[in-house]
Amino acid sequence: MFEKLEFIDVSFEYEGRKILDNFNLEITRGEKVAIVGSSGEGKTTFIKLVLKYISPHKGKILVNGKPLSEFEEWYKILGVLSQRAHIFNRTLRDNLLIANPNATEKEMYRALELAGLKKFMQNRDLDTVLGSDGGNISGGERTRIALARLLLREPEIVILDEPLEGVDKLVEKEVINNIRDFVKDKTLILISHRFSILSLTDEFAVLENGKIVERGKYHEHSQDSLLKRFFKAEQELTEKFRKGDSI
Ligand SMILES: Nc1ncnc2c1ncn2[C@@H]1O[C@H](COP(=O)(O)OP(=O)(O)OP(=O)(O)O)[C@@H](O)[C@H]1O
């Protein structure tokens, strides 16, 4: 059973350029943490390390006190939703059964509905072929099919990497609420630029210059906290954009 994930003095570099630099972070069972940071600060790099796609150049990543590299059950207890989710050139059914080979049709339709695909399913069924790397579907539909896949599993830890990419505002709220139900008793690590989805987490950790420079609970953070400044900057940019100013 998952108890604790620890990054201890982890450094990672791309071509000699340090992305994570003595990075420390601890996430314990049941915690829901958003990793917040500007573009290019290393959020995806952190997720790649968690997923074992890459290994640290220095430092340790431990799960329940043991090296992550030796934790064989890791992918079984992990559920990931990322914008880069792979869609196979098979039927929708096949794409969902990858997540859970025992899922019934009823469960699959339910997961698709919870993922905000009710309208999409109006003129399709589970035998719809999705095309080469999801060539027959839109980016937002790809994300939601990947979400339906996640909802068919019961992972202990959920990793959401920009989970609403391409999902329009009309279904966003409903999808967020369904994700909230799903992660209720799970550990959650989230990366997103959308304020709305950060409401899924209780805590944030700000990543800057390769380190977590601030961590706390939303309701406790002060007016001049980095989180506040970060959001303010993002909000100002969004406002400017809306007004058509050049940015
Ligand atoms: N394969 C790679 N080779 C070289 N540099 C890379 C590679 N992948 C990422 N980088 C660089 O590492 C830095 C961190 O990238 P990362 O994707 O982790 O940032 P991020 O915080 O997730 O950004 P964003 O919010 O824009 O997705 C960036 O400057 C990026 O250009």
PDB file of C-alpha atoms and ligand atoms in Angstrom:
ATOM      1  CA  MET A   1       0.000   0.000   0.000  1.00  0.00           C
ATOM      2  CA  PHE A   2       1.245   3.466  -0.862  1.00  0.00           C
ATOM      3  CA  GLU A   3       2.272   5.524   2.155  1.00  0.00           C
ATOM      4  CA  LYS A   4       4.796   8.133   1.061  1.00  0.00           C
ATOM      5  CA  LEU A   5       6.623   9.512  -1.984  1.00  0.00           C
ATOM      6  CA  GLU A   6       9.823  11.417  -1.252  1.00  0.00           C
ATOM      7  CA  PHE A   7      12.107  13.432  -3.484  1.00  0.00           C
ATOM      8  CA  ILE A   8      15.340  14.020  -1.565  1.00  0.00           C
ATOM      9  CA  ASP A   9      17.873  16.493  -3.002  1.00  0.00           C
ATOM     10  CA  VAL A  10      16.962  15.451  -6.528  1.00  0.00           C
ATOM     11  CA  SER A  11      18.767  17.105  -9.428  1.00  0.00           C
ATOM     12  CA  PHE A  12      18.038  16.599 -13.086  1.00  0.00           C
ATOM     13  CA  GLU A  13      19.556  18.324 -16.097  1.00  0.00           C
ATOM     14  CA  TYR A  14      19.004  18.415 -19.838  1.00  0.00           C
ATOM     15  CA  GLU A  15      22.228  18.849 -21.797  1.00  0.00           C
ATOM     16  CA  GLY A  16      24.032  20.376 -18.838  1.00  0.00           C
ATOM     17  CA  ARG A  17      21.170  22.739 -17.998  1.00  0.00           C
ATOM     18  CA  LYS A  18      19.832  22.110 -14.487  1.00  0.00           C
ATOM     19  CA  ILE A  19      16.058  21.799 -14.427  1.00  0.00           C
ATOM     20  CA  LEU A  20      15.625  20.396 -10.912  1.00  0.00           C
ATOM     21  CA  ASP A  21      18.273  21.444  -8.451  1.00  0.00           C
ATOM     22  CA  ASN A  22      18.306  19.813  -5.009  1.00  0.00           C
ATOM     23  CA  PHE A  23      14.567  19.434  -5.283  1.00  0.00           C
ATOM     24  CA  ASN A  24      12.805  18.220  -2.131  1.00  0.00           C
ATOM     25  CA  LEU A  25       9.177  17.188  -1.855  1.00  0.00           C
ATOM     26  CA  GLU A  26       7.207  14.754   0.252  1.00  0.00           C
ATOM     27  CA  ILE A  27       3.704  13.576  -0.560  1.00  0.00           C
ATOM     28  CA  THR A  28       1.941  11.252   1.842  1.00  0.00           C
ATOM     29  CA  ARG A  29      -1.077   9.022   1.402  1.00  0.00           C
ATOM     30  CA  GLY A  30      -4.306  10.929   0.808  1.00  0.00           C
ATOM     31  CA  GLU A  31      -2.653  14.302   0.196  1.00  0.00           C
ATOM     32  CA  LYS A  32      -3.820  16.320  -2.796  1.00  0.00           C
ATOM     33  CA  VAL A  33      -1.130  18.638  -4.060  1.00  0.00           C
ATOM     34  CA  ALA A  34      -0.946  20.960  -7.053  1.00  0.00           C
ATOM     35  CA  ILE A  35       2.519  21.657  -8.427  1.00  0.00           C
ATOM     36  CA  VAL A  36       2.389  25.256  -9.563  1.00  0.00           C
ATOM     37  CA  GLY A  37       5.029  27.042 -11.585  1.00  0.00           C
ATOM     38  CA  SER A  38       5.663  29.103 -14.681  1.00  0.00           C
ATOM     39  CA  SER A  39       6.178  27.513 -18.058  1.00  0.00           C
ATOM     40  CA  GLY A  40       9.520  25.748 -18.335  1.00  0.00           C
ATOM     41  CA  GLU A  41      10.186  25.525 -14.574  1.00  0.00           C
ATOM     42  CA  GLY A  42      10.214  21.723 -14.674  1.00  0.00           C
ATOM     43  CA  LYS A  43       6.726  20.521 -13.732  1.00  0.00           C
ATOM     44  CA  THR A  44       6.597  17.955 -16.531  1.00  0.00           C
ATOM     45  CA  THR A  45      10.146  16.906 -15.706  1.00  0.00           C
ATOM     46  CA  PHE A  46       9.013  16.215 -12.130  1.00  0.00           C
ATOM     47  CA  ILE A  47       6.103  14.097 -13.440  1.00  0.00           C
ATOM     48  CA  LYS A  48       8.461  12.212 -15.783  1.00  0.00           C
ATOM     49  CA  LEU A  49      10.641  11.357 -12.795  1.00  0.00           C
ATOM     50  CA  VAL A  50       7.591  10.156 -10.846  1.00  0.00           C
ATOM     51  CA  LEU A  51       6.640   7.999 -13.833  1.00  0.00           C
ATOM     52  CA  LYS A  52      10.212   6.631 -14.075  1.00  0.00           C
ATOM     53  CA  TYR A  53      10.500   7.819 -17.706  1.00  0.00           C
ATOM     54  CA  ILE A  54      13.732   9.498 -16.649  1.00  0.00           C
ATOM     55  CA  SER A  55      16.041   9.035 -13.642  1.00  0.00           C
ATOM     56  CA  PRO A  56      17.584  11.674 -11.398  1.00  0.00           C
ATOM     57  CA  HIS A  57      21.223  12.594 -11.948  1.00  0.00           C
ATOM     58  CA  LYS A  58      21.576  13.169  -8.227  1.00  0.00           C
ATOM     59  CA  GLY A  59      19.514  12.530  -5.121  1.00  0.00           C
ATOM     60  CA  LYS A  60      16.919   9.939  -4.211  1.00  0.00           C
ATOM     61  CA  ILE A  61      13.308   9.204  -5.022  1.00  0.00           C
ATOM     62  CA  LEU A  62      11.768   6.936  -2.399  1.00  0.00           C
ATOM     63  CA  VAL A  63       8.401   5.237  -2.112  1.00  0.00           C
ATOM     64  CA  ASN A  64       7.533   4.009   1.362  1.00  0.00           C
ATOM     65  CA  GLY A  65      11.207   4.571   2.218  1.00  0.00           C
ATOM     66  CA  LYS A  66      12.560   2.360  -0.592  1.00  0.00           C
ATOM     67  CA  PRO A  67      14.032   3.430  -3.949  1.00  0.00           C
ATOM     68  CA  LEU A  68      11.329   4.058  -6.548  1.00  0.00           C
ATOM     69  CA  SER A  69      13.429   2.204  -9.113  1.00  0.00           C
ATOM     70  CA  GLU A  70      12.917  -0.992  -7.098  1.00  0.00           C
ATOM     71  CA  PHE A  71       9.197  -0.540  -6.556  1.00  0.00           C
ATOM     72  CA  GLU A  72       7.751  -3.069  -8.994  1.00  0.00           C
ATOM     73  CA  GLU A  73       4.065  -2.481  -8.334  1.00  0.00           C
ATOM     74  CA  TRP A  74       4.381   1.245  -9.049  1.00  0.00           C
ATOM     75  CA  TYR A  75       2.431   1.347 -12.325  1.00  0.00           C
ATOM     76  CA  LYS A  76      -0.320  -0.783 -10.806  1.00  0.00           C
ATOM     77  CA  ILE A  77      -1.059   1.733  -8.092  1.00  0.00           C
ATOM     78  CA  LEU A  78      -0.623   4.769 -10.350  1.00  0.00           C
ATOM     79  CA  GLY A  79      -3.286   6.319 -12.580  1.00  0.00           C
ATOM     80  CA  VAL A  80      -2.108   8.977 -14.996  1.00  0.00           C
ATOM     81  CA  LEU A  81      -3.982  11.418 -17.150  1.00  0.00           C
ATOM     82  CA  SER A  82      -1.786  13.464 -19.422  1.00  0.00           C
ATOM     83  CA  GLN A  83      -2.345  15.535 -22.541  1.00  0.00           C
ATOM     84  CA  ARG A  84      -0.044  13.126 -24.331  1.00  0.00           C
ATOM     85  CA  ALA A  85      -2.272  10.095 -23.663  1.00  0.00           C
ATOM     86  CA  HIS A  86      -1.917   7.531 -26.416  1.00  0.00           C
ATOM     87  CA  ILE A  87      -4.990   6.536 -28.363  1.00  0.00           C
ATOM     88  CA  PHE A  88      -4.743   3.261 -30.268  1.00  0.00           C
ATOM     89  CA  ASN A  89      -6.143   2.799 -33.779  1.00  0.00           C
ATOM     90  CA  ARG A  90      -8.749   0.428 -32.436  1.00  0.00           C
ATOM     91  CA  THR A  91     -12.314   0.688 -31.244  1.00  0.00           C
ATOM     92  CA  LEU A  92     -13.342   2.842 -28.329  1.00  0.00           C
ATOM     93  CA  ARG A  93     -14.069  -0.382 -26.460  1.00  0.00           C
ATOM     94  CA  ASP A  94     -10.491  -1.646 -26.978  1.00  0.00           C
ATOM     95  CA  ASN A  95      -9.113   1.720 -25.915  1.00  0.00           C
ATOM     96  CA  LEU A  96     -11.063   1.513 -22.672  1.00  0.00           C
ATOM     97  CA  LEU A  97     -10.421  -2.162 -21.929  1.00  0.00           C
ATOM     98  CA  ILE A  98      -6.685  -1.437 -21.829  1.00  0.00           C
ATOM     99  CA  ALA A  99      -7.378   0.272 -18.515  1.00  0.00           C
ATOM    100  CA  ASN A 100      -9.532  -2.488 -17.119  1.00  0.00           C
ATOM    101  CA  PRO A 101     -10.040  -5.695 -19.127  1.00  0.00           C
ATOM    102  CA  ASN A 102     -12.939  -6.675 -16.847  1.00  0.00           C
ATOM    103  CA  ALA A 103     -14.975  -3.510 -17.358  1.00  0.00           C
ATOM    104  CA  THR A 104     -18.568  -4.141 -18.439  1.00  0.00           C
ATOM    105  CA  GLU A 105     -20.284  -2.164 -21.212  1.00  0.00           C
ATOM    106  CA  LYS A 106     -22.370  -0.435 -18.573  1.00  0.00           C
ATOM    107  CA  GLU A 107     -19.235   0.638 -16.696  1.00  0.00           C
ATOM    108  CA  MET A 108     -17.631   1.862 -19.916  1.00  0.00           C
ATOM    109  CA  TYR A 109     -20.645   3.982 -20.872  1.00  0.00           C
ATOM    110  CA  ARG A 110     -20.770   5.345 -17.330  1.00  0.00           C
ATOM    111  CA  ALA A 111     -17.056   6.294 -17.421  1.00  0.00           C
ATOM    112  CA  LEU A 112     -17.534   8.013 -20.799  1.00  0.00           C
ATOM    113  CA  GLU A 113     -20.446   9.980 -19.412  1.00  0.00           C
ATOM    114  CA  LEU A 114     -18.508  11.015 -16.288  1.00  0.00           C
ATOM    115  CA  ALA A 115     -15.640  12.118 -18.541  1.00  0.00           C
ATOM    116  CA  GLY A 116     -17.998  14.514 -20.321  1.00  0.00           C
ATOM    117  CA  LEU A 117     -18.493  12.455 -23.487  1.00  0.00           C
ATOM    118  CA  LYS A 118     -22.249  12.023 -23.371  1.00  0.00           C
ATOM    119  CA  LYS A 119     -22.811  14.193 -26.428  1.00  0.00           C
ATOM    120  CA  PHE A 120     -19.906  12.558 -28.264  1.00  0.00           C
ATOM    121  CA  MET A 121     -21.553   9.170 -27.709  1.00  0.00           C
ATOM    122  CA  GLN A 122     -24.915  10.277 -29.083  1.00  0.00           C
ATOM    123  CA  ASN A 123     -24.061   9.131 -32.596  1.00  0.00           C
ATOM    124  CA  ARG A 124     -21.323   6.641 -31.752  1.00  0.00           C
ATOM    125  CA  ASP A 125     -20.973   3.368 -29.880  1.00  0.00           C
ATOM    126  CA  LEU A 126     -18.181   1.322 -28.329  1.00  0.00           C
ATOM    127  CA  ASP A 127     -17.298  -0.097 -31.770  1.00  0.00           C
ATOM    128  CA  THR A 128     -16.355   3.319 -33.136  1.00  0.00           C
ATOM    129  CA  VAL A 129     -12.777   3.208 -34.427  1.00  0.00           C
ATOM    130  CA  LEU A 130     -10.690   6.103 -33.154  1.00  0.00           C
ATOM    131  CA  GLY A 131      -8.164   6.271 -35.995  1.00  0.00           C
ATOM    132  CA  SER A 132      -4.405   6.270 -36.094  1.00  0.00           C
ATOM    133  CA  ASP A 133      -3.256   7.891 -32.844  1.00  0.00           C
ATOM    134  CA  GLY A 134      -6.789   9.185 -32.372  1.00  0.00           C
ATOM    135  CA  GLY A 135      -6.858  10.742 -35.839  1.00  0.00           C
ATOM    136  CA  ASN A 136     -10.678  10.626 -35.962  1.00  0.00           C
ATOM    137  CA  ILE A 137     -11.206  12.564 -32.736  1.00  0.00           C
ATOM    138  CA  SER A 138     -10.411  16.050 -31.446  1.00  0.00           C
ATOM    139  CA  GLY A 139      -7.788  16.917 -28.850  1.00  0.00           C
ATOM    140  CA  GLY A 140     -10.415  17.516 -26.175  1.00  0.00           C
ATOM    141  CA  GLU A 141     -12.095  14.197 -26.964  1.00  0.00           C
ATOM    142  CA  ARG A 142      -8.740  12.444 -26.697  1.00  0.00           C
ATOM    143  CA  THR A 143      -8.225  13.895 -23.218  1.00  0.00           C
ATOM    144  CA  ARG A 144     -11.701  12.842 -22.132  1.00  0.00           C
ATOM    145  CA  ILE A 145     -11.303   9.304 -23.479  1.00  0.00           C
ATOM    146  CA  ALA A 146      -8.065   9.110 -21.498  1.00  0.00           C
ATOM    147  CA  LEU A 147     -10.025  10.347 -18.467  1.00  0.00           C
ATOM    148  CA  ALA A 148     -12.693   7.659 -19.006  1.00  0.00           C
ATOM    149  CA  ARG A 149      -9.850   5.138 -19.033  1.00  0.00           C
ATOM    150  CA  LEU A 150      -8.580   6.451 -15.735  1.00  0.00           C
ATOM    151  CA  LEU A 151     -12.083   6.328 -14.217  1.00  0.00           C
ATOM    152  CA  LEU A 152     -12.321   2.624 -15.062  1.00  0.00           C
ATOM    153  CA  ARG A 153      -9.404   1.880 -12.768  1.00  0.00           C
ATOM    154  CA  GLU A 154      -8.923   2.172  -9.018  1.00  0.00           C
ATOM    155  CA  PRO A 155      -5.396   3.582  -8.630  1.00  0.00           C
ATOM    156  CA  GLU A 156      -4.100   4.637  -5.199  1.00  0.00           C
ATOM    157  CA  ILE A 157      -2.274   7.641  -6.641  1.00  0.00           C
ATOM    158  CA  VAL A 158      -3.683   9.822  -9.381  1.00  0.00           C
ATOM    159  CA  ILE A 159      -1.485  12.080 -11.497  1.00  0.00           C
ATOM    160  CA  LEU A 160      -3.257  14.706 -13.548  1.00  0.00           C
ATOM    161  CA  ASP A 161      -1.053  16.579 -16.004  1.00  0.00           C
ATOM    162  CA  GLU A 162      -3.109  19.402 -17.558  1.00  0.00           C
ATOM    163  CA  PRO A 163      -6.191  17.159 -17.489  1.00  0.00           C
ATOM    164  CA  LEU A 164      -8.551  19.698 -19.041  1.00  0.00           C
ATOM    165  CA  GLU A 165      -6.478  20.488 -22.108  1.00  0.00           C
ATOM    166  CA  GLY A 166      -8.924  20.971 -24.984  1.00  0.00           C
ATOM    167  CA  VAL A 167     -11.974  20.450 -22.765  1.00  0.00           C
ATOM    168  CA  ASP A 168     -14.442  23.278 -23.310  1.00  0.00           C
ATOM    169  CA  LYS A 169     -16.020  25.379 -20.617  1.00  0.00           C
ATOM    170  CA  LEU A 170     -19.467  23.844 -21.109  1.00  0.00           C
ATOM    171  CA  VAL A 171     -18.430  20.482 -19.700  1.00  0.00           C
ATOM    172  CA  GLU A 172     -15.480  21.643 -17.582  1.00  0.00           C
ATOM    173  CA  LYS A 173     -17.384  22.111 -14.340  1.00  0.00           C
ATOM    174  CA  GLU A 174     -19.162  18.786 -14.587  1.00  0.00           C
ATOM    175  CA  VAL A 175     -15.926  16.953 -15.428  1.00  0.00           C
ATOM    176  CA  ILE A 176     -14.102  18.606 -12.520  1.00  0.00           C
ATOM    177  CA  ASN A 177     -16.844  17.514 -10.119  1.00  0.00           C
ATOM    178  CA  ASN A 178     -16.642  13.940 -11.416  1.00  0.00           C
ATOM    179  CA  ILE A 179     -12.864  13.929 -11.014  1.00  0.00           C
ATOM    180  CA  ARG A 180     -13.332  15.297  -7.488  1.00  0.00           C
ATOM    181  CA  ASP A 181     -15.550  12.332  -6.571  1.00  0.00           C
ATOM    182  CA  PHE A 182     -13.057   9.932  -8.106  1.00  0.00           C
ATOM    183  CA  VAL A 183     -10.009  11.244  -6.233  1.00  0.00           C
ATOM    184  CA  LYS A 184     -11.804  11.702  -2.896  1.00  0.00           C
ATOM    185  CA  ASP A 185     -10.008   8.882  -1.085  1.00  0.00           C
ATOM    186  CA  LYS A 186      -6.873   8.885  -3.231  1.00  0.00           C
ATOM    187  CA  THR A 187      -3.543  10.671  -3.328  1.00  0.00           C
ATOM    188  CA  LEU A 188      -3.484  13.343  -6.032  1.00  0.00           C
ATOM    189  CA  ILE A 189      -0.646  15.148  -7.783  1.00  0.00           C
ATOM    190  CA  LEU A 190      -1.866  17.791 -10.196  1.00  0.00           C
ATOM    191  CA  ILE A 191      -0.310  20.107 -12.723  1.00  0.00           C
ATOM    192  CA  SER A 192      -2.492  22.687 -14.386  1.00  0.00           C
ATOM    193  CA  HIS A 193      -2.618  26.288 -15.432  1.00  0.00           C
ATOM    194  CA  ARG A 194      -6.372  26.407 -15.005  1.00  0.00           C
ATOM    195  CA  PHE A 195      -7.494  27.914 -11.735  1.00  0.00           C
ATOM    196  CA  SER A 196     -10.759  25.992 -11.814  1.00  0.00           C
ATOM    197  CA  ILE A 197      -9.119  22.591 -11.553  1.00  0.00           C
ATOM    198  CA  LEU A 198      -6.752  23.590  -8.775  1.00  0.00           C
ATOM    199  CA  SER A 199      -9.862  23.409  -6.588  1.00  0.00           C
ATOM    200  CA  LEU A 200      -9.377  19.635  -6.631  1.00  0.00           C
ATOM    201  CA  THR A 201      -6.355  19.984  -4.387  1.00  0.00           C
ATOM    202  CA  ASP A 202      -6.023  21.200  -0.787  1.00  0.00           C
ATOM    203  CA  GLU A 203      -2.388  22.114  -1.054  1.00  0.00           C
ATOM    204  CA  PHE A 204       0.014  23.689  -3.505  1.00  0.00           C
ATOM    205  CA  ALA A 205       3.765  23.574  -3.991  1.00  0.00           C
ATOM    206  CA  VAL A 206       5.407  26.329  -6.031  1.00  0.00           C
ATOM    207  CA  LEU A 207       8.273  25.219  -8.267  1.00  0.00           C
ATOM    208  CA  GLU A 208      10.830  27.894  -9.105  1.00  0.00           C
ATOM    209  CA  ASN A 209      14.479  27.695 -10.131  1.00  0.00           C
ATOM    210  CA  GLY A 210      14.494  23.929  -9.749  1.00  0.00           C
ATOM    211  CA  LYS A 211      13.159  23.866  -6.187  1.00  0.00           C
ATOM    212  CA  ILE A 212       9.926  23.897  -4.257  1.00  0.00           C
ATOM    213  CA  VAL A 213      10.106  27.421  -2.867  1.00  0.00           C
ATOM    214  CA  GLU A 214       6.750  27.504  -1.147  1.00  0.00           C
ATOM    215  CA  ARG A 215       4.263  24.943   0.030  1.00  0.00           C
ATOM    216  CA  GLY A 216       1.026  25.348   1.887  1.00  0.00           C
ATOM    217  CA  LYS A 217      -2.708  25.032   2.077  1.00  0.00           C
ATOM    218  CA  TYR A 218      -4.770  27.446  -0.005  1.00  0.00           C
ATOM    219  CA  HIS A 219      -6.736  28.824   2.893  1.00  0.00           C
ATOM    220  CA  GLU A 220      -3.568  29.527   4.859  1.00  0.00           C
ATOM    221  CA  HIS A 221      -1.437  31.307   2.291  1.00  0.00           C
ATOM    222  CA  SER A 222      -0.767  34.959   2.891  1.00  0.00           C
ATOM    223  CA  GLN A 223      -1.473  37.936   0.651  1.00  0.00           C
ATOM    224  CA  ASP A 224       2.114  38.215  -0.477  1.00  0.00           C
ATOM    225  CA  SER A 225       2.708  34.507  -0.978  1.00  0.00           C
ATOM    226  CA  LEU A 226       4.293  33.368  -4.216  1.00  0.00           C
ATOM    227  CA  LEU A 227       1.134  31.482  -5.096  1.00  0.00           C
ATOM    228  CA  LYS A 228      -0.863  34.684  -4.948  1.00  0.00           C
ATOM    229  CA  ARG A 229       1.690  36.542  -7.024  1.00  0.00           C
ATOM    230  CA  PHE A 230       1.744  33.726  -9.532  1.00  0.00           C
ATOM    231  CA  PHE A 231      -2.008  33.728  -9.952  1.00  0.00           C
ATOM    232  CA  LYS A 232      -2.148  37.490 -10.075  1.00  0.00           C
ATOM    233  CA  ALA A 233       0.372  37.533 -12.916  1.00  0.00           C
ATOM    234  CA  GLU A 234      -1.588  34.871 -14.798  1.00  0.00           C
ATOM    235  CA  GLN A 235      -4.864  36.678 -14.251  1.00  0.00           C
ATOM    236  CA  GLU A 236      -3.412  39.960 -15.481  1.00  0.00           C
ATOM    237  CA  LEU A 237      -2.141  38.285 -18.629  1.00  0.00           C
ATOM    238  CA  THR A 238      -5.533  36.672 -19.250  1.00  0.00           C
ATOM    239  CA  GLU A 239      -7.254  40.035 -18.782  1.00  0.00           C
ATOM    240  CA  LYS A 240      -4.860  41.738 -21.194  1.00  0.00           C
ATOM    241  CA  PHE A 241      -5.422  38.984 -23.708  1.00  0.00           C
ATOM    242  CA  ARG A 242      -9.163  39.368 -23.428  1.00  0.00           C
ATOM    243  CA  LYS A 243      -8.961  43.087 -24.035  1.00  0.00           C
ATOM    244  CA  GLY A 244      -6.829  42.437 -27.113  1.00  0.00           C
ATOM    245  CA  ASP A 245      -3.709  44.209 -25.808  1.00  0.00           C
ATOM    246  CA  SER A 246      -0.461  42.986 -27.227  1.00  0.00           C
ATOM    247  CA  ILE A 247       1.409  40.936 -24.659  1.00  0.00           C
TER     248      ILE A 247
HETATM  249  N1  LIG B   1      13.979  16.422 -23.828  1.00  0.00           N
HETATM  250  C1  LIG B   1      14.432  17.639 -23.508  1.00  0.00           C
HETATM  251  N2  LIG B   1      15.660  18.037 -23.904  1.00  0.00           N
HETATM  252  C2  LIG B   1      16.141  19.259 -23.577  1.00  0.00           C
HETATM  253  N3  LIG B   1      15.466  20.164 -22.827  1.00  0.00           N
HETATM  254  C3  LIG B   1      14.235  19.824 -22.415  1.00  0.00           C
HETATM  255  C4  LIG B   1      13.651  18.550 -22.725  1.00  0.00           C
HETATM  256  N4  LIG B   1      12.429  18.491 -22.161  1.00  0.00           N
HETATM  257  C5  LIG B   1      12.240  19.685 -21.534  1.00  0.00           C
HETATM  258  N5  LIG B   1      13.315  20.468 -21.672  1.00  0.00           N
HETATM  259  C6  LIG B   1      13.494  21.815 -21.082  1.00  0.00           C
HETATM  260  O1  LIG B   1      13.454  21.694 -19.666  1.00  0.00           O
HETATM  261  C7  LIG B   1      12.754  22.780 -19.072  1.00  0.00           C
HETATM  262  C8  LIG B   1      11.644  22.235 -18.185  1.00  0.00           C
HETATM  263  O2  LIG B   1      10.670  21.620 -18.998  1.00  0.00           O
HETATM  264  P1  LIG B   1       9.292  21.080 -18.428  1.00  0.00           P
HETATM  265  O3  LIG B   1       8.537  20.514 -19.584  1.00  0.00           O
HETATM  266  O4  LIG B   1       9.559  20.196 -17.276  1.00  0.00           O
HETATM  267  O5  LIG B   1       8.609  22.430 -17.917  1.00  0.00           O
HETATM  268  P2  LIG B   1       7.116  22.729 -17.435  1.00  0.00           P
HETATM  269  O6  LIG B   1       7.216  23.443 -16.146  1.00  0.00           O
HETATM  270  O7  LIG B   1       6.328  21.467 -17.457  1.00  0.00           O
HETATM  271  O8  LIG B   1       6.599  23.704 -18.578  1.00  0.00           O
HETATM  272  P3  LIG B   1       5.113  23.927 -19.191  1.00  0.00           P
HETATM  273  O9  LIG B   1       4.284  24.515 -18.099  1.00  0.00           O
HETATM  274  O10 LIG B   1       5.356  24.904 -20.302  1.00  0.00           O
HETATM  275  O11 LIG B   1       4.629  22.594 -19.699  1.00  0.00           O
HETATM  276  C9  LIG B   1      12.271  23.646 -20.232  1.00  0.00           C
HETATM  277  O12 LIG B   1      13.140  24.738 -20.357  1.00  0.00           O
HETATM  278  C10 LIG B   1      12.359  22.740 -21.436  1.00  0.00           C
HETATM  279  O13 LIG B   1      12.635  23.484 -22.599  1.00  0.00           O
END
